[in-house]
XYZ file of C-alpha atoms in Angstrom:
764
model
C -0.029 0.175 -0.118
C 1.344 3.320 -1.025
C 1.501 6.305 1.758
C -1.014 8.413 -0.194
C -3.483 5.286 -0.151
C -3.834 5.768 3.549
C -5.831 8.930 3.178
C -8.045 7.420 1.268
C -11.847 7.291 3.031
C -11.874 3.243 2.923
C -8.922 3.275 4.943
C -8.702 6.747 6.816
C -12.467 6.630 8.071
C -11.919 3.428 9.745
C -8.655 4.476 11.287
C -10.090 7.756 12.680
C -12.935 5.831 14.135
C -10.913 3.229 16.040
C -8.571 6.008 17.420
C -11.630 8.375 18.432
C -13.109 5.278 20.015
C -9.587 4.002 22.122
C -9.291 7.112 23.642
C -12.627 7.964 24.675
C -13.226 4.490 26.138
C -10.102 4.879 28.732
C -12.295 6.291 31.335
C -14.472 3.073 31.374
C -11.619 1.626 33.685
C -13.060 3.488 36.701
C -16.455 1.985 38.144
C -17.718 5.446 38.969
C -18.623 8.078 36.567
C -16.560 11.424 36.529
C -17.754 14.708 37.781
C -21.128 15.325 39.313
C -23.920 16.363 36.817
C -23.960 12.715 35.345
C -25.290 11.477 38.307
C -28.599 13.826 38.251
C -29.122 13.033 34.757
C -28.967 9.239 35.317
C -31.172 9.894 38.418
C -33.906 11.607 36.343
C -33.742 8.720 33.386
C -34.132 6.077 36.037
C -37.031 7.728 37.650
C -38.578 8.626 34.332
C -38.303 4.899 32.907
C -39.630 3.667 36.178
C -42.918 5.786 36.019
C -43.220 5.110 32.530
C -43.172 8.832 31.509
C -40.964 11.694 30.826
C -42.240 13.845 34.074
C -41.429 17.526 34.340
C -41.185 18.002 38.115
C -38.441 16.140 39.841
C -38.897 15.721 43.988
C -35.619 14.354 44.650
C -33.820 17.285 43.889
C -33.937 21.072 44.702
C -34.927 20.440 48.343
C -37.708 21.670 49.729
C -39.190 23.008 46.678
C -38.490 20.261 44.017
C -36.981 20.854 40.573
C -38.400 21.438 37.296
C -36.164 19.777 34.640
C -34.243 22.497 33.103
C -32.961 20.586 30.167
C -34.596 19.765 27.013
C -35.882 16.074 27.201
C -33.780 15.119 24.175
C -31.073 15.075 26.614
C -32.447 12.244 28.240
C -33.923 10.633 25.457
C -30.701 9.664 23.808
C -28.937 7.594 26.417
C -32.702 6.038 27.011
C -32.912 5.054 23.200
C -29.372 3.596 23.388
C -30.282 1.658 26.611
C -33.599 0.241 24.561
C -31.198 -1.168 21.728
C -28.373 -2.404 23.670
C -30.254 -4.299 26.425
C -30.920 -6.870 24.191
C -27.348 -7.810 24.569
C -27.407 -7.303 28.220
C -26.122 -4.012 28.482
C -27.374 -2.327 31.677
C -28.853 1.529 31.724
C -25.833 2.302 33.744
C -23.184 1.270 31.523
C -25.578 2.241 28.328
C -25.576 5.826 29.907
C -21.930 5.642 30.331
C -21.364 4.831 26.529
C -23.533 7.204 25.088
C -20.790 10.386 24.849
C -18.439 8.197 22.910
C -21.110 7.162 20.332
C -21.781 10.800 20.002
C -18.011 12.012 19.990
C -17.372 9.462 17.430
C -20.285 10.386 14.935
C -18.827 14.236 15.411
C -15.706 12.986 14.147
C -17.009 11.120 11.569
C -19.245 13.927 10.107
C -16.581 16.555 10.422
C -14.322 14.328 8.196
C -16.912 13.744 5.713
C -17.440 17.352 5.285
C -13.915 18.479 5.221
C -13.939 15.654 2.463
C -15.934 18.010 0.288
C -14.202 21.162 1.610
C -10.933 20.483 1.043
C -8.658 17.269 0.193
C -8.288 13.670 1.618
C -5.220 14.417 3.394
C -6.291 17.676 4.765
C -9.541 16.187 5.932
C -7.591 13.444 7.576
C -5.161 14.984 9.532
C -7.907 17.826 10.877
C -10.151 15.135 12.004
C -7.151 12.966 13.589
C -6.241 16.306 15.682
C -9.987 16.526 17.038
C -9.953 12.524 17.417
C -6.618 13.278 19.497
C -7.620 16.655 21.429
C -8.168 16.233 24.826
C -10.333 19.251 24.673
C -12.776 17.316 22.759
C -12.270 14.059 24.587
C -13.452 15.788 27.846
C -16.843 15.883 27.020
C -17.148 13.214 24.725
C -15.619 10.247 26.681
C -17.201 7.578 28.460
C -18.243 8.156 32.173
C -18.894 11.850 31.471
C -22.306 12.849 29.903
C -22.846 16.655 29.117
C -24.786 18.234 26.714
C -22.706 20.287 24.782
C -21.431 17.278 23.038
C -24.770 16.804 21.010
C -24.247 20.479 19.708
C -20.942 19.960 18.174
C -22.301 16.708 17.058
C -25.213 18.521 15.427
C -22.930 21.202 13.976
C -20.974 18.546 12.187
C -23.986 17.090 10.474
C -24.614 20.786 9.476
C -21.082 21.247 8.171
C -21.472 18.109 6.297
C -24.760 19.559 4.425
C -22.769 22.732 3.511
C -20.109 20.851 2.286
C -21.950 18.841 0.102
C -23.923 21.895 -1.173
C -20.589 23.318 -2.378
C -19.277 20.522 -3.804
C -22.144 19.682 -6.131
C -22.280 23.246 -7.243
C -21.036 22.165 -10.804
C -23.145 18.855 -10.940
C -26.419 19.946 -9.651
C -26.375 23.635 -10.371
C -29.061 25.366 -8.101
C -30.464 22.225 -7.262
C -27.676 21.784 -4.750
C -29.498 24.481 -2.523
C -31.515 21.439 -1.365
C -28.546 20.396 0.833
C -29.060 23.369 2.803
C -32.056 21.578 4.436
C -29.140 19.696 6.171
C -28.235 22.705 8.414
C -31.726 23.558 8.850
C -32.667 20.402 10.443
C -29.538 20.041 12.385
C -29.841 23.375 14.041
C -33.446 22.660 14.946
C -32.912 19.262 16.386
C -29.955 20.531 18.151
C -32.075 22.449 20.578
C -33.894 19.525 22.028
C -30.656 18.061 23.234
C -28.834 20.667 25.092
C -30.475 23.895 26.809
C -27.143 25.925 25.487
C -27.406 25.138 22.049
C -27.130 28.554 20.594
C -23.671 28.479 19.719
C -24.671 26.218 16.366
C -26.799 29.324 15.164
C -24.141 31.366 15.895
C -21.448 29.095 13.748
C -23.918 28.768 10.860
C -24.798 32.308 10.657
C -21.059 33.340 10.901
C -20.299 30.512 8.113
C -22.565 32.155 5.753
C -21.265 35.553 6.510
C -17.583 34.528 5.815
C -18.591 32.613 2.921
C -20.105 35.958 1.485
C -17.086 37.601 2.516
C -14.889 35.150 0.685
C -17.054 35.293 -2.385
C -16.668 39.022 -2.767
C -12.999 38.938 -2.201
C -12.351 35.704 -4.466
C -14.963 37.224 -6.943
C -16.754 34.045 -6.786
C -20.230 35.722 -7.329
C -22.353 31.995 -7.599
C -21.339 31.323 -4.093
C -23.314 34.353 -2.554
C -26.197 32.399 -3.447
C -25.151 29.491 -1.047
C -24.302 32.430 1.653
C -27.952 33.460 1.256
C -29.162 29.986 1.524
C -27.230 29.130 4.481
C -28.399 32.371 6.534
C -31.942 31.677 5.454
C -31.682 27.881 6.822
C -30.626 29.226 10.452
C -34.210 31.199 10.071
C -36.053 27.988 9.441
C -33.842 26.152 12.018
C -34.797 28.760 14.433
C -38.622 28.293 13.898
C -38.004 24.324 14.113
C -36.131 25.179 17.492
C -38.934 27.016 18.888
C -41.712 24.529 17.909
C -39.667 21.483 19.344
C -39.173 23.796 22.637
C -42.736 23.801 23.223
C -42.695 19.761 22.964
C -39.506 18.714 24.353
C -38.683 21.953 26.550
C -36.982 25.384 25.675
C -33.377 26.058 26.045
C -31.841 28.291 28.900
C -32.908 31.265 27.205
C -36.482 30.354 27.090
C -39.574 32.524 28.181
C -39.853 29.957 31.161
C -36.123 30.171 32.225
C -33.758 32.878 32.085
C -34.974 34.337 28.927
C -37.398 36.511 30.620
C -34.331 38.280 32.239
C -32.545 38.467 29.182
C -35.165 39.898 27.344
C -35.922 42.709 29.770
C -32.095 43.308 29.212
C -32.281 43.335 25.605
C -35.944 45.335 25.475
C -37.694 42.467 23.829
C -40.697 40.898 23.853
C -41.773 37.301 23.318
C -44.685 36.575 21.011
C -44.577 33.463 18.534
C -40.986 32.963 19.362
C -40.690 31.961 22.943
C -36.814 32.030 23.155
C -34.679 35.249 23.725
C -31.618 34.174 21.516
C -34.122 32.869 18.756
C -35.787 36.116 18.943
C -32.660 38.211 18.393
C -31.358 35.666 15.852
C -34.338 36.097 13.499
C -35.337 39.541 14.296
C -31.956 41.271 14.092
C -28.873 39.045 13.146
C -30.213 37.339 10.224
C -31.597 40.309 8.511
C -28.335 41.953 9.043
C -26.500 39.368 7.834
C -28.904 39.124 4.620
C -28.280 42.625 4.280
C -24.583 42.435 4.710
C -24.662 39.565 1.728
C -26.931 41.845 -0.489
C -24.643 44.845 -0.200
C -21.692 42.686 -1.134
C -23.669 41.488 -4.231
C -24.052 45.226 -5.262
C -20.428 46.131 -4.261
C -19.074 43.476 -6.282
C -20.695 45.409 -9.560
C -18.512 48.387 -8.821
C -15.563 47.282 -6.782
C -12.990 45.396 -8.626
C -9.768 45.815 -6.651
C -9.066 42.909 -4.185
C -7.345 45.420 -1.559
C -10.112 47.680 -1.888
C -12.749 45.016 -1.473
C -11.018 43.927 1.877
C -10.854 47.764 2.981
C -14.684 47.665 2.445
C -15.317 44.278 3.969
C -13.153 45.919 7.327
C -15.413 48.851 7.246
C -18.554 46.853 6.966
C -17.343 44.581 9.868
C -16.655 47.365 12.010
C -20.272 49.216 11.113
C -22.085 45.832 11.677
C -20.613 45.168 15.094
C -21.296 49.027 16.220
C -24.919 48.681 15.093
C -25.386 45.380 16.835
C -23.860 46.598 20.273
C -25.625 50.051 19.694
C -29.205 48.418 19.755
C -28.273 45.813 22.327
C -26.041 47.586 24.861
C -26.441 44.461 27.361
C -24.796 42.423 24.850
C -21.411 43.716 26.585
C -22.412 41.239 29.431
C -22.552 38.387 27.182
C -19.303 36.837 28.323
C -20.999 36.723 31.939
C -24.034 35.189 30.717
C -25.851 38.641 31.126
C -24.589 38.901 34.530
C -25.671 35.595 35.598
C -22.415 34.220 36.377
C -20.776 37.145 38.228
C -23.649 36.132 41.007
C -22.495 32.628 40.804
C -19.264 31.910 39.510
C -18.128 28.336 38.651
C -14.857 27.107 37.199
C -16.542 26.440 33.864
C -17.311 30.011 33.653
C -13.911 31.605 34.185
C -11.801 32.813 31.561
C -9.214 30.104 30.199
C -5.787 30.158 31.460
C -2.731 28.716 29.413
C -2.809 25.822 31.269
C -6.469 25.184 30.723
C -5.380 25.810 27.081
C -2.532 23.296 27.190
C -4.510 20.524 28.885
C -7.181 20.893 26.276
C -4.990 21.035 23.106
C -1.173 20.698 23.995
C 1.033 21.434 20.913
C -2.116 21.733 18.939
C -2.229 25.340 20.533
C 1.190 26.161 18.767
C 0.197 24.823 15.060
C -3.055 27.446 15.013
C -0.993 30.072 12.933
C -0.175 27.467 10.358
C -3.858 27.492 8.917
C -3.418 30.922 7.788
C -0.883 29.757 5.570
C -3.920 29.021 3.462
C -4.475 33.113 2.940
C -1.063 33.340 0.870
C -1.917 34.359 -2.517
C -3.253 31.827 -4.975
C -3.581 29.227 -1.918
C -6.926 30.436 -0.492
C -10.298 28.824 -1.421
C -13.814 29.617 -0.408
C -13.746 26.921 1.944
C -11.079 28.912 3.912
C -13.332 31.666 4.392
C -16.369 29.375 4.977
C -14.621 27.631 8.310
C -13.748 31.289 9.656
C -17.435 31.291 10.773
C -16.347 28.360 13.194
C -12.780 29.544 13.853
C -13.126 33.086 14.780
C -16.313 32.667 17.282
C -14.698 29.501 18.845
C -11.542 31.563 19.686
C -13.578 34.158 21.214
C -15.397 31.501 23.405
C -12.210 29.773 24.254
C -10.752 33.071 25.493
C -14.078 33.781 27.469
C -14.962 30.657 29.397
C -13.036 27.206 30.131
C -16.701 25.376 29.269
C -16.040 26.538 25.960
C -12.493 24.647 25.258
C -14.804 21.849 24.240
C -16.778 23.529 21.935
C -13.647 25.290 20.330
C -11.809 22.121 19.880
C -13.164 21.491 16.573
C -11.876 24.963 15.534
C -8.290 24.291 16.889
C -8.364 20.900 15.300
C -9.369 22.244 11.892
C -6.429 24.867 12.149
C -3.714 22.594 13.469
C -4.641 19.570 10.981
C -4.878 21.681 7.740
C -2.094 23.954 8.832
C 0.519 21.099 9.139
C -0.431 19.564 5.738
C -0.334 23.069 4.346
C 3.386 23.825 5.817
C 4.264 20.237 4.313
C 3.018 21.229 0.760
C 4.524 24.521 0.713
C 8.028 23.250 1.638
C 7.414 19.987 -0.519
C 8.798 21.459 -3.843
C 11.831 22.792 -2.269
C 13.157 19.358 -0.562
C 15.014 16.643 -1.826
C 13.171 13.309 -1.141
C 15.428 12.333 2.139
C 14.678 15.632 3.565
C 10.977 15.354 2.192
C 10.577 12.058 4.244
C 12.043 13.615 7.235
C 9.845 16.611 7.331
C 7.016 14.319 6.859
C 7.685 12.262 9.803
C 8.159 15.289 11.879
C 4.960 16.948 10.858
C 2.585 14.427 9.645
C 3.465 11.714 12.141
C 5.144 12.961 15.255
C 3.060 16.209 15.817
C -0.281 14.207 15.820
C 1.594 11.498 17.951
C 2.715 13.864 20.639
C -0.493 15.667 20.406
C -2.131 12.034 21.189
C 0.266 11.384 23.907
C -0.739 14.283 26.295
C -4.193 13.498 25.346
C -3.841 9.891 26.702
C -2.198 11.153 29.478
C -4.641 13.770 30.375
C -7.604 11.269 29.770
C -5.772 8.388 31.997
C -5.246 10.812 35.151
C -8.668 11.745 35.352
C -10.377 10.031 38.458
C -14.049 10.033 39.956
C -15.019 12.095 42.984
C -17.488 9.586 43.593
C -16.523 6.789 45.470
C -17.249 3.849 47.793
C -17.328 6.085 50.690
C -20.056 8.036 49.207
C -21.796 5.034 47.879
C -21.937 3.314 51.154
C -22.968 6.354 53.136
C -25.538 7.315 50.789
C -27.198 4.217 49.815
C -27.520 3.569 53.824
C -29.465 7.317 53.831
C -31.742 6.309 51.233
C -32.692 2.894 53.145
C -32.947 4.724 56.439
C -35.019 7.624 55.956
C -38.328 8.977 54.530
C -38.776 9.774 50.857
C -39.752 13.219 51.393
C -36.889 13.811 54.008
C -34.566 16.727 52.677
C -30.827 16.581 53.061
C -27.757 19.276 53.760
C -25.035 18.703 51.863
C -22.256 21.039 49.863
C -23.529 21.927 46.535
C -20.808 19.530 44.698
C -22.063 16.625 46.359
C -25.956 17.207 45.965
C -26.381 15.404 42.609
C -24.851 12.222 44.560
C -27.517 12.517 47.320
C -30.146 12.616 44.494
C -28.483 9.441 42.848
C -27.741 7.273 45.469
C -29.911 8.191 48.111
C -33.076 9.187 45.975
C -33.516 12.103 48.487
C -33.634 15.836 47.750
C -30.627 18.168 48.793
C -30.941 21.725 49.510
C -28.025 22.596 47.335
C -26.817 21.043 44.122
C -25.354 21.875 40.587
C -24.255 25.359 41.656
C -22.780 27.276 44.663
C -25.304 28.150 47.465
C -23.774 31.014 49.774
C -26.700 29.966 51.927
C -25.373 26.452 52.573
C -21.962 27.943 52.850
C -23.000 30.348 55.717
C -24.702 27.495 57.282
C -21.443 25.278 57.256
C -19.615 28.436 58.996
C -22.142 29.058 61.459
C -23.635 32.094 60.215
C -27.038 30.258 59.860
C -28.361 27.667 62.708
C -30.463 24.831 62.857
C -33.277 27.015 63.257
C -32.435 28.230 59.477
C -32.238 24.518 58.307
C -35.509 23.425 59.691
C -37.347 26.225 57.992
C -36.064 24.602 55.202
C -37.068 21.027 55.908
C -33.680 19.793 56.619
C -33.523 16.240 58.135
C -30.035 15.068 57.528
C -26.953 16.938 57.454
C -23.930 15.460 55.505
C -20.387 16.371 56.549
C -17.305 14.910 54.821
C -13.513 14.915 54.751
C -14.050 16.429 51.169
C -15.777 19.510 52.976
C -12.588 20.330 54.769
C -10.379 20.158 51.491
C -12.963 22.685 50.173
C -13.002 24.722 53.119
C -11.576 27.663 50.997
C -14.342 27.286 48.330
C -16.793 27.309 51.143
C -15.764 30.678 52.768
C -15.591 32.095 49.356
C -18.863 31.229 48.648
C -20.163 32.554 51.730
C -18.479 35.986 51.287
C -20.880 36.318 48.178
C -23.826 36.342 50.045
C -25.187 39.765 49.894
C -26.531 40.349 53.441
C -23.436 39.063 55.365
C -20.176 40.211 56.054
C -17.580 37.721 56.829
C -14.980 39.008 59.386
C -13.549 36.092 60.933
C -10.092 35.163 59.506
C -10.532 31.356 58.881
C -7.355 29.262 59.002
C -7.814 25.482 58.353
C -5.253 22.940 56.704
C -5.715 19.032 55.720
C -2.271 17.392 56.133
C -1.700 13.699 55.140
C 0.210 11.273 57.413
C 3.961 11.118 56.142
C 5.884 9.167 58.696
C 4.983 6.808 61.628
C 8.726 6.376 62.762
C 9.126 7.434 66.410
C 6.205 9.616 66.211
C 3.039 10.621 63.900
C 4.417 12.954 61.460
C 1.798 15.123 59.071
C 2.965 17.367 56.698
C 1.934 19.504 53.774
C 4.054 22.517 51.933
C 5.311 24.565 55.089
C 3.355 22.873 57.807
C 4.516 19.899 59.811
C 2.873 18.334 62.669
C 4.584 16.130 64.969
C 2.772 13.926 67.625
C 3.718 11.312 70.039
C 1.058 9.739 71.524
C 0.964 8.303 75.258
C -1.198 9.143 78.529
C -0.428 12.893 77.487
C 0.191 13.604 74.025
C 3.113 15.690 72.917
C 2.096 17.712 69.889
C 4.413 20.217 67.901
C 3.195 22.013 64.985
C 6.061 23.843 62.892
C 4.473 26.454 60.978
C 6.705 27.926 58.389
C 9.814 27.434 61.063
C 7.787 28.677 64.035
C 7.146 25.885 66.518
C 3.480 25.914 68.358
C 1.340 23.811 70.072
C -2.390 23.569 70.109
C -4.965 24.215 72.516
C -7.066 21.101 72.178
C -6.534 17.676 70.276
C -9.052 15.269 69.164
C -8.030 11.838 67.687
C -10.470 9.801 66.017
C -9.884 5.944 65.734
C -12.491 3.156 64.733
C -15.096 5.382 64.949
C -14.760 7.036 68.301
C -13.470 10.594 68.855
C -11.451 11.215 72.090
C -9.650 13.869 73.506
C -6.363 13.204 74.764
C -4.445 15.634 77.489
C -1.795 17.608 75.898
C 1.836 18.022 77.611
C 1.751 21.479 76.386
C -0.175 24.153 74.820
C 0.471 27.513 73.935
C -1.823 28.942 71.106
C -5.817 29.215 70.275
C -5.182 26.385 67.801
C -6.954 22.791 67.382
C -5.850 19.687 65.819
C -8.039 16.579 64.716
C -6.354 13.675 63.873
C -7.862 10.791 62.010
C -5.888 7.415 62.504
C -7.966 5.233 60.390
C -7.585 7.511 57.199
C -4.232 8.919 58.075
C -4.808 12.521 58.119
C -4.928 15.825 60.263
C -6.839 18.969 60.219
C -5.291 21.683 61.859
C -7.337 24.712 62.648
C -7.477 28.290 64.220
C -10.124 29.157 66.661
C -12.562 30.523 63.848
C -12.524 27.523 61.750
C -12.769 25.124 64.717
C -15.852 26.832 65.983
C -17.851 26.423 62.657
C -20.736 24.354 62.179
C -18.913 22.007 60.002
C -16.136 21.346 62.553
C -18.342 20.797 65.137
C -20.650 18.574 63.363
C -17.653 16.546 61.982
C -15.679 16.160 65.411
C -18.059 17.141 68.466
C -21.603 16.990 67.309
C -24.196 18.003 69.982
C -27.800 18.461 70.581
C -29.924 18.757 68.375
C -27.756 16.754 65.781
C -27.279 13.211 66.057
C -24.786 10.986 64.234
C -26.673 8.216 62.620
C -23.931 7.478 60.084
C -20.300 7.543 60.315
C -17.269 5.259 58.202
C -14.875 6.517 60.842
C -13.617 9.697 59.113
C -14.378 10.113 55.428
C -18.376 10.959 55.292
C -20.876 11.366 58.405
C -24.272 11.844 58.402
C -26.135 13.593 61.203
C -30.073 13.878 62.164
C -31.327 17.265 63.023
C -33.910 16.577 65.658
C -37.010 18.534 65.058
C -40.754 18.349 64.330
C -40.757 16.077 61.157
C -43.293 15.141 58.771
C -43.210 11.256 57.547
C -45.173 10.828 54.179
C -46.812 7.564 53.980
C -48.874 6.219 50.911
C -51.673 3.780 50.984
C -53.104 3.016 47.564
C -54.982 6.293 47.112
C -54.484 7.492 50.622
C -51.694 10.044 51.633
C -51.133 10.266 55.360
C -48.649 12.916 56.843
C -47.511 11.552 60.170
C -46.193 14.157 62.714
C -43.089 12.703 64.682
C -42.526 15.197 67.912
C -46.015 16.649 66.910
C -45.659 19.924 68.351
C -46.942 21.599 65.302
C -50.175 23.896 65.005
C -50.608 24.057 61.251
C -49.551 22.255 57.903
C -49.813 24.217 54.592
C -50.312 22.311 51.185
C -49.236 23.403 47.769
C -50.661 21.580 44.880
C -48.792 21.826 41.658
C -49.369 20.322 38.092
C -46.426 18.484 36.466
C -45.637 21.559 34.379
C -44.959 23.569 37.507
C -48.471 25.187 37.583
C -49.879 25.962 41.148
C -53.401 24.791 41.357
C -54.171 24.405 45.164
C -53.217 26.207 48.272
C -54.380 25.899 51.812
C -53.463 25.632 55.497
C -55.060 23.157 58.115
C -55.280 23.221 61.770
C -53.345 20.067 63.157
C -52.871 21.216 66.513
C -52.481 17.892 68.820
C -52.575 15.665 65.865
C -49.887 13.199 65.107
C -51.351 12.215 61.823
C -53.057 14.072 58.838
C -54.833 12.457 55.820
C -54.458 14.654 52.986
C -57.979 15.566 52.001
C -59.593 14.823 48.801
C -59.874 18.653 47.625
C -56.089 18.804 47.280
C -55.346 19.121 43.685
C -51.849 18.597 41.979
C -49.414 15.784 41.165
C -46.858 17.228 43.164
C -47.281 18.200 46.702
C -45.373 20.741 48.716
C -46.207 21.136 52.612
C -44.874 23.189 55.609
C -45.390 22.043 59.022
C -45.587 25.232 61.191
C -45.627 25.735 65.158
C -47.158 28.886 65.199
C -45.959 31.272 62.580
C -42.642 29.183 62.734
C -41.767 26.787 60.108
C -40.340 23.512 61.637
C -40.452 21.168 58.511
C -41.098 21.442 54.782
C -40.952 18.897 52.215
C -42.002 17.745 48.609
C -43.511 14.510 47.349
C -45.145 13.158 44.461
C -48.743 12.045 44.661
C -48.289 8.502 42.928
């Protein structure tokens, strides 16, 4: 087989597919899934399949209010149908769910390759697709064990690009009939809306593709392609109406009128009518007309402006004018990078600007190959395809810079530039080299660079480990088996989805930072606040102490509280047991010698001090040994079973988190402990236990001191249809009256005007 034969589709496509699958299947070596969100998604799928319907109101999340499913149902339909197909081969729902991202990640690479075959040549298509297959930026959200919605958006964009590629490729053969291929981006953009709540980049990419296609047509004087640009722009209008229609059936995106869209519409001075999504409204009403006006203007100018340099100058001027008009009409767009201010209020790692370290992890050496793509813009080397893909490249580069979340979405653009760039450099140098030097160049550019990129991607993928582990599973499974279905759980927001999946209980916080929960862990909000939310169980863990800095930072973001305490806390691993117990991290070193009295010395950046109190946990028992010396208001907790220590100043030691983990007292009771990783405490308070007996629903009151119970009934779509308070003074149980309407029931148990318990349950 000749070297050039390797790039033939019959060879290249299977090779690309195998490489894509191998890299993305590596995380299957882990028993548990990666991250947090997949556990929420899988919990909902399991509950929906159990119920036999895709209900909208989930009672095991968003405690004590419940949670409306924010994502379009397509996000859950895809793995459910993968499972329905694979279960005939004995594949469980859990495993079908875990591999669904791989399927769509591989399909993305395949359609990307097929699209580039029509836009470029076999070699460029192969290497651009190879860099995508080997990009950790793309692997991260298309690999097994990590389920996220943006994987679908990029898949549908690759399908749309495939349709565009065919339309341009078939220009000579089909003439104007080629325009029928633009039904592909129409359908792809519309269908993308039911798989991810933030699907909007596909519309941005496609419209930008149309604009840059028109620009390329103007510069290269290929007037016939203006019709393609116009057809592509119009295809996004049809796609937007399809997305709007499907939103009514499967759920709107995050800018829908029933989600963040109302707030964004107010900022942008928009009014919902036929179109119920803020972005789609802007797209159809403003972005597309501006783009069509731009295309029409280029058509007119092409009749009068002949010089290529003048044409480039005209384009630059029109681009500046278009941006000015857009931002003048929508001044609020300046807040686009913060989600119109939403993520200023609740910042998470995904919504932070990408650092160089983030870029290196995602793209490794591909990052430095980006400039090579622009060799395509040397005189006589540029094609209309180069301008088309700028519509993907330039928005992607902006998105990558803005949020780390967009590193995945931008991975396609980076791979395209790297792959096409190295081939372009090779072809430019090829005529100038003898055969020996050419072979060396080929090995370096076409073999070593992808191989090195792949090695980095494999290393990053292999290094990933789940946050979930057997400690969490045992603790939360126990909680699910030993609590009431309507009980509410307090846990740090990172672990809320774990609670939903393993315990099937509703956590107070999950999915995003919660400053009130942070204040509770710091002791700024007490058990009365927790009772008011119906909290029945509080989860504290070793991992909370590792995240203590994040807890303090999150608490500081609450608008009504000014945290003045200077908390100090560090977790140190046991590093030696020779002669004494030695715990060390960075500039902190703790030496502890057990005995009738313990001798503990803390070396703090060269200064030797001794703590005020010591607590030691061993085999589930916490003891407080006497110390031989004490000279500071610091505190030390040592766990001998799990071999770590927590060193705290007085402010940190007096937080609710430390108190519950080390020395809990009334009204809390430890009901589960594995001896130092996860502990569950029951908050004793007047409590409601929901019991179902056929058609009957009975609310049993534990510690029945309450005087009233409020009942709110909701339809599955979240509409309130019933509200009433009942007198239950002196009663130990209360049967839900027949007059109560609604599928989902919220309740509040009160002592006078004080709420002492809350909860939510599904009636049947």
